Short mmCIF file of C-alpha atoms in Angstrom, two decimals:
data_model
loop_
_atom_site.label_atom_id
_atom_site.label_comp_id
_atom_site.label_asym_id
_atom_site.label_seq_id
_atom_site.Cartn_x
_atom_site.Cartn_y
_atom_site.Cartn_z
CA PHE P 1 0.00 0.00 0.00
CA THR P 2 1.48 3.37 -1.04
CA LEU P 3 0.56 6.85 0.20
CA LYS P 4 1.41 8.89 -2.90
CA ALA P 5 2.93 12.36 -3.02
CA ASP P 6 3.83 14.85 -5.73
CA ALA P 7 5.06 18.44 -5.78
CA SER P 8 1.67 19.88 -4.80
CA LYS P 9 0.10 17.45 -2.34
CA TYR P 10 0.45 14.19 -0.42
CA ALA P 11 -1.79 11.40 0.82
CA ARG P 12 -2.30 11.36 4.59
CA ILE P 13 -3.61 9.12 7.36
CA ALA P 14 -6.47 10.91 9.10
CA PRO P 15 -7.00 10.65 12.89
CA VAL P 16 -7.26 7.03 14.01
CA LEU P 17 -9.51 7.28 17.08
CA CYS P 18 -10.12 3.57 17.57
CA VAL P 19 -7.86 2.56 20.46
CA SER P 20 -7.67 -1.10 19.45
CA CYS P 21 -7.09 -0.38 15.75
CA GLY P 22 -3.72 -0.41 14.05
CA PHE P 23 -1.73 -1.20 10.93
CA SER P 24 0.33 -4.27 10.10
CA GLY P 25 2.87 -4.92 7.41
CA ASN P 26 4.90 -2.40 5.45
CA TYR P 27 3.44 0.69 3.81
CA ILE P 28 5.28 3.00 1.40
CA ILE P 29 4.88 6.64 2.44
CA GLU P 30 6.06 9.17 -0.14
CA ARG P 31 7.24 12.76 0.42
CA ASN P 32 8.24 15.14 -2.38
CA ILE P 33 11.39 17.19 -1.76
CA PRO P 34 11.86 19.97 -4.36
CA ALA P 35 15.09 20.68 -6.22
CA ARG P 36 17.44 23.53 -5.40
CA ASN P 37 20.68 24.80 -6.92
CA ILE P 38 22.64 24.51 -3.68
CA GLY P 39 22.90 21.80 -1.05
CA THR P 40 21.03 22.75 2.14
CA TRP P 41 19.84 21.17 5.37
CA ALA P 42 16.43 19.94 6.47
CA ASP P 43 15.04 18.76 9.82
CA MET P 44 13.35 15.41 9.23
CA SER P 45 11.48 12.62 11.03
CA SER P 46 9.94 9.26 10.19
CA PRO P 47 6.21 8.46 9.79
CA VAL P 48 6.82 4.73 10.37
CA SER P 49 7.98 2.73 13.37
CA ASN P 50 10.30 0.04 11.97
CA ALA P 51 12.65 1.59 9.40
CA THR P 52 16.36 2.43 9.54
CA MET P 53 18.44 5.17 7.98
CA ALA P 54 19.27 2.73 5.16
CA ASP P 55 15.70 3.27 3.92
CA TRP P 56 16.32 6.98 3.24
CA ASP P 57 19.78 6.11 1.92
CA ASN P 58 18.01 4.65 -1.13
CA GLU P 59 16.95 8.14 -2.29
CA LEU P 60 19.25 10.56 -0.44
CA PHE P 61 23.03 10.94 -0.61
CA MET P 62 24.43 10.32 2.88
CA GLU P 63 27.90 10.40 4.41
CA TYR P 64 28.13 9.21 8.00
CA PRO P 65 31.53 9.45 9.74
CA PHE P 66 32.68 12.66 11.46
CA THR P 67 35.96 14.09 10.18
CA GLY P 68 36.29 17.26 12.25
CA PHE P 69 34.41 20.22 13.72
CA ASP P 70 33.33 23.57 12.23
CA PRO P 71 33.32 26.38 14.83
CA ASN P 72 31.27 28.62 12.48
CA THR P 73 28.28 26.29 12.56
CA ASN P 74 29.09 24.55 15.86
CA ARG P 75 28.63 21.23 14.08
CA PRO P 76 30.73 18.23 13.03
CA THR P 77 32.14 18.10 9.51
CA GLY P 78 32.42 15.23 7.04
CA THR P 79 28.83 14.10 7.53
CA ASN P 80 25.38 15.21 6.40
CA VAL P 81 23.40 12.93 8.74
CA LEU P 82 23.11 14.08 12.36
CA ALA P 83 21.09 13.73 15.53
CA TYR P 84 21.38 15.79 18.73
CA ASP P 85 22.05 14.71 22.32
CA GLU P 86 20.74 17.22 24.89
CA PRO P 87 22.67 15.88 27.94
CA SER P 88 26.03 16.39 26.23
CA ALA P 89 24.82 19.43 24.20
CA ASN P 90 26.42 17.89 21.10
CA TYR P 91 25.53 16.24 17.82
CA TYR P 92 26.38 12.58 17.44
CA GLU P 93 27.19 10.21 14.60
CA LEU P 94 24.65 8.01 12.86
CA ASN P 95 25.00 5.12 10.42
CA SER P 96 22.85 3.19 7.96
CA SER P 97 21.53 0.90 10.71
CA THR P 98 20.32 3.79 12.93
CA ASN P 99 16.64 3.32 13.73
CA LEU P 100 14.23 5.97 12.47
CA THR P 101 12.68 6.14 15.93
CA PRO P 102 9.15 7.64 15.94
CA ALA P 103 9.07 11.29 17.07
CA MET P 104 12.86 11.58 16.82
CA GLY P 105 14.33 14.40 14.72
CA PHE P 106 17.31 14.25 12.38
CA GLU P 107 19.23 16.91 10.45
CA ILE P 108 19.94 15.79 6.89
CA GLY P 109 22.05 17.67 4.38
CA LEU P 110 20.15 17.54 1.10
CA THR P 111 22.64 17.18 -1.73
CA ASP P 112 23.24 14.93 -4.72
CA ASN P 113 26.92 14.44 -3.91
CA SER P 114 29.67 15.51 -1.55
CA SER P 115 30.22 18.79 -3.42
CA LEU P 116 27.04 20.23 -1.77
CA THR P 117 26.31 22.21 -4.94
CA TYR P 118 22.80 21.06 -5.88
CA PHE P 119 19.91 18.76 -5.05
CA THR P 120 17.61 17.14 -7.61
CA GLU P 121 13.87 16.91 -6.95
CA THR P 122 13.30 13.63 -5.14
CA THR P 123 10.38 11.50 -4.02
CA LEU P 124 11.50 10.24 -0.62
CA THR P 125 9.96 6.92 0.41
CA THR P 126 9.78 5.64 3.97
CA ILE P 127 8.81 1.97 4.17
CA GLY P 128 7.38 0.44 7.33
CA THR P 129 4.36 0.28 9.62
CA PRO P 130 2.71 3.71 9.99
CA ASN P 131 2.79 5.34 13.42
CA ILE P 132 -0.59 5.79 15.09
CA GLY P 133 -1.83 6.55 18.58
CA ASP P 134 -0.77 9.25 21.01
CA PHE P 135 2.87 10.20 21.58
CA ASN P 136 4.02 11.61 24.90
CA ILE P 137 7.50 12.84 23.96
CA PRO P 138 9.70 13.62 26.98
CA LEU P 139 12.09 16.54 26.48
CA SER P 140 15.50 16.10 28.03
CA TYR P 141 16.71 18.84 30.38
CA THR P 142 20.23 18.77 31.82
CA GLY P 143 20.72 21.52 34.37
CA ALA P 144 24.50 21.03 34.30
CA ASN P 145 24.51 22.63 30.83
CA GLY P 146 23.59 25.97 32.39
CA PRO P 147 20.31 27.93 32.40
CA PRO P 148 17.55 26.96 29.96
CA TYR P 149 18.13 27.73 26.30
CA PRO P 150 18.66 30.43 25.06
CA ILE P 151 20.67 31.72 28.04
CA GLY P 152 22.43 28.37 28.43
CA TYR P 153 22.38 25.07 26.54
CA SER P 154 19.92 23.13 28.68
CA GLY P 155 16.71 21.87 27.12
CA GLU P 156 17.47 21.82 23.36
CA ASN P 157 15.72 18.79 21.83
CA LEU P 158 15.49 17.74 18.19
CA ILE P 159 12.20 15.84 17.87
CA GLY P 160 9.74 15.23 15.02
CA ASN P 161 6.24 14.75 13.71
CA PRO P 162 5.53 11.00 14.10
CA TYR P 163 2.57 10.84 11.68
CA ALA P 164 1.92 10.51 7.97
CA SER P 165 -0.09 13.72 8.33
CA ALA P 166 0.55 17.37 9.13
CA ILE P 167 -0.02 18.38 12.74
CA ASP P 168 -1.25 21.68 14.18
CA LEU P 169 1.18 23.22 16.68
CA SER P 170 -1.72 24.75 18.64
CA ALA P 171 -3.23 21.25 19.09
CA ILE P 172 -0.13 19.90 20.83
CA THR P 173 -0.03 19.87 24.64
CA ILE P 174 3.25 21.47 25.68
CA ASN P 175 4.47 21.06 29.26
CA ASN P 176 7.25 23.19 30.79
CA ALA P 177 8.69 24.14 27.40
CA LEU P 178 8.57 27.07 25.00
CA LEU P 179 5.33 27.18 22.99
CA THR P 180 7.25 27.92 19.79
CA VAL P 181 9.58 25.65 17.78
CA ASP P 182 12.23 25.99 15.07
CA VAL P 183 12.49 24.19 11.73
CA TYR P 184 15.21 24.53 9.11
CA ASP P 185 13.76 26.01 5.94
CA TYR P 186 15.98 25.01 3.02
CA THR P 187 14.34 27.62 0.74
CA ILE P 188 15.91 30.44 2.79
CA ASP P 189 18.84 28.45 4.24
CA ASN P 190 17.83 29.54 7.72
CA TYR P 191 15.77 28.46 10.71
CA LYS P 192 12.12 29.51 10.78
CA THR P 193 10.13 29.83 14.00
CA LEU P 194 6.66 28.26 14.05
CA SER P 195 4.01 29.45 16.51
CA GLY P 196 0.26 29.41 17.18
CA SER P 197 -1.61 27.33 14.62
CA ASP P 198 1.33 26.91 12.23
CA LEU P 199 1.51 23.44 10.72
CA ILE P 200 4.29 20.88 11.03
CA GLY P 201 4.23 18.68 7.95
CA PRO P 202 4.80 14.93 7.70
CA ASN P 203 8.47 13.89 7.80
CA GLN P 204 9.23 17.22 9.56
CA GLY P 205 11.69 17.36 12.44
CA PHE P 206 11.79 20.41 14.72
CA TRP P 207 13.65 21.93 17.67
CA ALA P 208 11.76 22.11 20.97
CA TYR P 209 13.05 23.81 24.10
CA ALA P 210 12.48 22.44 27.61
CA GLN P 211 12.58 25.09 30.32
CA GLY P 212 13.02 22.68 33.22
CA ALA P 213 12.72 19.06 34.30
CA GLY P 214 9.57 17.14 33.37
CA ALA P 215 9.04 18.91 30.03
CA SER P 216 7.16 17.14 27.23
CA PHE P 217 5.27 17.47 23.95
CA VAL P 218 2.08 15.43 23.82
CA ILE P 219 1.08 14.84 20.18
CA THR P 220 -2.20 13.00 19.67
CA GLU P 221 -4.32 11.80 16.79
CA ASN P 222 -6.43 14.92 17.36
CA SER P 223 -3.34 17.05 16.69
CA LYS P 224 -3.54 16.08 13.02
CA SER P 225 -4.46 18.67 10.39
CA SER P 226 -6.49 17.88 7.26
CA ASN P 227 -4.06 19.92 5.16
CA THR P 228 -2.44 17.88 2.37
CA ALA P 229 -0.02 20.48 0.96
CA THR P 230 2.28 21.42 3.84
CA PRO P 231 5.85 21.40 2.46
CA LEU P 232 8.86 20.75 4.65
CA ALA P 233 9.61 23.76 6.88
CA LYS P 234 6.72 25.94 5.71
CA SER P 235 4.25 27.73 7.96
CA MET P 236 0.71 27.45 6.59
CA ALA P 237 -1.24 29.41 9.21
CA SER P 238 -3.15 32.44 7.95
CA ASN P 239 -3.70 34.11 11.32
CA ASN P 240 -0.13 35.25 11.99
CA PRO P 241 -0.61 37.88 14.73
CA TYR P 242 2.76 39.58 14.23
CA LEU P 243 4.49 42.45 12.55
CA ASN P 244 6.95 40.56 10.35
CA LEU P 245 10.29 42.07 9.33
CA THR P 246 12.13 40.02 6.71
CA ILE P 247 15.65 40.66 5.47
CA THR P 248 16.45 39.40 1.96
CA SER P 249 18.86 40.14 -0.86
CA ALA P 250 17.67 43.08 -2.99
CA ASP P 251 19.94 42.34 -5.94
CA GLY P 252 19.19 38.63 -6.35
CA SER P 253 22.69 37.54 -5.41
CA HIS P 254 21.32 34.84 -3.07
CA ASN P 255 18.05 33.42 -1.71
CA MET P 256 18.92 33.44 1.99
CA SER P 257 16.61 35.39 4.30
CA HIS P 258 15.36 35.65 7.87
CA THR P 259 12.19 36.94 9.56
CA LEU P 260 11.71 38.65 12.92
CA LYS P 261 8.18 38.49 14.38
CA ILE P 262 7.06 41.29 16.71
CA ALA P 263 3.94 41.65 18.86
CA CYS P 264 2.75 43.58 21.90
CA SER P 265 0.24 42.80 24.65
CA ASP P 266 -0.78 43.98 28.10
CA ASN P 267 0.57 40.82 29.80
CA ALA P 268 4.01 40.67 28.17
CA ASN P 269 7.30 41.92 29.59
CA ASP P 270 9.69 44.13 27.64
CA ASN P 271 12.48 41.73 28.58
CA TRP P 272 12.73 37.98 27.92
CA ASP P 273 9.63 35.96 28.89
CA GLU P 274 7.52 33.03 27.67
CA HIS P 275 5.97 35.18 24.90
CA ASP P 276 9.37 35.44 23.17
CA HIS P 277 11.36 32.95 21.14
CA PRO P 278 15.17 32.81 20.89
CA PHE P 279 17.01 33.17 17.61
CA ARG P 280 18.57 29.96 16.32
CA LYS P 281 21.57 30.63 14.12
CA SER P 282 21.55 29.32 10.58
CA LEU P 283 23.68 26.33 9.65
CA ASN P 284 25.02 28.56 6.86
CA PRO P 285 27.30 31.22 8.42
CA LYS P 286 26.67 33.52 5.42
CA ALA P 287 22.89 33.71 6.01
CA PRO P 288 21.54 37.14 7.04
CA SER P 289 19.51 37.63 10.21
CA ILE P 290 17.35 40.30 11.81
CA THR P 291 16.60 39.92 15.52
CA ALA P 292 15.50 41.82 18.60
CA ASN P 293 17.46 41.82 21.85
CA ALA P 294 16.14 41.14 25.36
CA ASP P 295 18.39 40.55 28.38
CA ASN P 296 21.33 40.06 25.97
CA THR P 297 19.36 37.31 24.21
CA LEU P 298 18.73 37.54 20.46
CA LEU P 299 15.08 36.87 19.60
CA SER P 300 13.25 35.75 16.46
CA ILE P 301 9.91 36.48 18.21
CA SER P 302 9.82 39.54 20.45
CA THR P 303 6.70 40.54 22.39
CA PHE P 304 6.76 43.70 24.49
CA ASN P 305 4.27 45.39 26.81
CA ASN P 306 1.87 47.76 25.07
CA ASN P 307 1.63 50.13 28.06
CA HIS P 308 4.03 52.67 26.55
CA ASP P 309 3.57 56.06 24.93
CA THR P 310 6.92 55.57 23.24
CA TYR P 311 8.90 52.37 22.85
CA VAL P 312 12.22 51.83 21.05
CA MET P 313 13.30 48.31 20.11
CA PRO P 314 16.97 47.94 19.14
CA LEU P 315 17.50 45.49 16.30
CA THR P 316 20.52 43.34 15.52
CA VAL P 317 21.12 42.87 11.79
CA ASN P 318 23.86 40.61 10.52
CA VAL P 319 24.83 39.90 6.91
CA GLY P 320 27.36 37.26 5.91
CA VAL P 321 27.69 38.59 2.35
CA SER P 322 28.19 42.26 1.48
CA GLY P 323 25.66 43.61 -1.00
CA LYS P 324 22.28 45.25 -1.44
CA TYR P 325 19.54 44.13 0.97
CA GLN P 326 15.95 44.96 1.77
CA ILE P 327 13.88 44.82 4.94
CA SER P 328 10.25 44.17 4.05
CA ASN P 329 7.33 44.26 6.44
CA SER P 330 3.91 42.65 6.66
CA GLY P 331 1.23 42.39 9.34
CA LEU P 332 1.65 46.03 10.35
CA GLN P 333 -2.05 46.18 11.24
CA ASN P 334 -1.41 43.81 14.16
CA LEU P 335 0.42 46.61 16.02
CA THR P 336 -1.14 49.82 14.70
CA LYS P 337 -4.17 49.28 16.92
CA ASP P 338 -1.81 50.05 19.83
CA PHE P 339 0.76 52.30 18.16
CA LYS P 340 -0.22 54.76 15.42
CA THR P 341 3.37 55.42 14.37
CA ILE P 342 5.95 52.71 13.65
CA LEU P 343 9.29 53.81 12.23
CA LEU P 344 12.36 51.88 11.14
CA GLU P 345 15.54 53.80 11.99
CA ASP P 346 18.72 53.32 9.96
CA ARG P 347 21.42 54.78 12.19
CA LEU P 348 24.09 54.46 9.50
CA THR P 349 22.25 56.67 6.99
CA ASN P 350 20.44 58.68 9.69
CA GLN P 351 17.01 57.93 8.18
CA PHE P 352 13.59 57.15 9.70
CA ILE P 353 11.31 55.08 7.47
CA ASP P 354 7.57 55.15 8.17
CA LEU P 355 6.46 51.54 7.75
CA LYS P 356 2.90 52.60 6.96
CA GLY P 357 3.98 54.01 3.63
CA ASN P 358 6.98 51.79 2.92
CA ASN P 359 6.71 48.03 2.69
CA ASN P 360 10.34 47.69 1.62
CA TYR P 361 13.48 49.52 2.67
CA ILE P 362 16.49 48.90 0.40
CA PHE P 363 20.00 49.55 1.66
CA ALA P 364 23.63 48.64 1.07
CA ALA P 365 25.22 46.50 3.78
CA LYS P 366 28.73 45.30 4.46
CA THR P 367 29.78 42.42 6.68
CA THR P 368 31.74 44.98 8.70
CA ASP P 369 28.73 47.25 9.40
CA SER P 370 27.62 47.71 12.98
CA LYS P 371 25.14 44.98 13.88
CA GLU P 372 23.21 47.58 15.93
CA ARG P 373 22.55 49.72 12.86
CA PHE P 374 18.73 49.52 13.01
CA ALA P 375 15.98 50.18 15.57
CA LEU P 376 12.18 50.26 15.61
CA HIS P 377 10.28 53.19 17.12
CA PHE P 378 6.69 52.76 18.33
CA PHE P 379 4.57 55.74 19.35
CA ILE P 380 0.98 55.89 20.50
CA SER P 381 0.37 59.13 18.57
CA GLY P 382 0.34 59.66 14.83
CA SER P 383 2.57 62.75 15.08
CA TYR P 384 5.75 61.22 16.51
CA LYS P 385 8.94 63.03 15.51
CA PRO P 386 11.99 61.10 16.79
CA ALA P 387 15.23 62.82 17.57
CA ASN P 388 18.24 61.82 15.56
CA SER P 389 20.35 59.19 17.28
CA TYR P 390 24.03 58.42 17.02
CA THR P 391 25.63 57.08 13.87
CA PRO P 392 27.83 54.03 14.54
CA THR P 393 31.41 54.37 13.39
CA GLY P 394 31.72 50.66 12.57
#
C-alpha cells in the first residue's frame, strides 16, 4: 500500500480514534522534496515505526563518519546525517543501521553528492508500519549545561512529527517548554520559527526547548491537520498575529533570508519571557539575520508590553555577504491598533522610514557594518517626531 505524493500534495492518514485499531505490514509513504541549486539542510522525522536510515539512503546521498568540527556552525564536519544529544549538548554520529525512531528528529544535508552544490527533486519513500496513537514525547533537560536555552544550553531537543499527516502546533499539549519551535527552511537556508496554529508537515523534524525538568510534547491523533499540501519547513497558518520584518537580498545575489516576528500585549514583559522565542543561528554562516534583543538574548519572536507612549526596540542585523539588501514588512495592522506610528531607523544613513507608507526599505550593507545599525520606534500618537540618534562608526 502506497501513500502517494507529488510536488503539490500528499496522501495522509487521518486521525485514528479507535484505540484497538492499528496497521500491520509495510506501507510505502512518499514525500516530495523539491530541487534547489545549492545543497542545504532539512530537519526530518519518520512516519513509520520500523525503518532504519538505510531506507532513506536509497533516495538521499548520505555520508556518515565525522571528520572534524566547524566552529562557524558549531557542528561536526564530514557528515550530512546528524542527531542531537541534549545531555552532552552535542551532535552525534549516525549510520545506515540507525533506527528511524518515531518522534525523533534528524538533520539531513540535502545534496546529490559531496560537493554540496545542488539537489535534484526527489520522491523520498519511507517503508514500514505507519505510526498511530498518542505520543508523549519527553524533552531532556540537563541543568549542568547551564540555564535553559537560550541563556544556556539546557533543554534543546530535536524531535519530530511521528505521523503521515501534518499536525497543528496549537493542538499539541506542551508542558514546561517554549510554545514555539524551530524548523530549518531550506528555501531560505535559515531556521524559521513556528508558533500558534502553524503546521508541522509529515516527515518534519523540529527543535523544541524544555525550560526545566519534566518537560514534554504530547502529540495526539487529534493534533492532526487535514491539510495535504504542507511542504517541509513551511508555515501554513493564515492568522499570523505579528508584525513581520524580513531581510532578503535586494539584488538577487542569493536566496537566503530571515524573519523577525514582533507583537505587543498587556501581559508581556519588555524583557525575555515566555511570549518570546530565541534566535537559532543558521547552519550557513553567510545567512543574514534580523533579531531583537532582550536581556542580551537575540530573539526571532519579540513581544513587548503595550503600556508605553513611546517604545524603542533595538534590532541586531547581521549579513554574511556584502551587497544590497531589503527589509520588508507585513502584518503592520497587528500593532497599529496600539501604536499609530511605527518607524524603522537606519542609524548608518540617519534615516527614519515610516512603515505605513513603505513596505520595503532597500539599503547597502557590508559584513563589517555595525550589527546595531537599526531600531524600531513605536509611538501611540500619529505625530511622533523622533530625535536623531548616534551614527555608529563601525
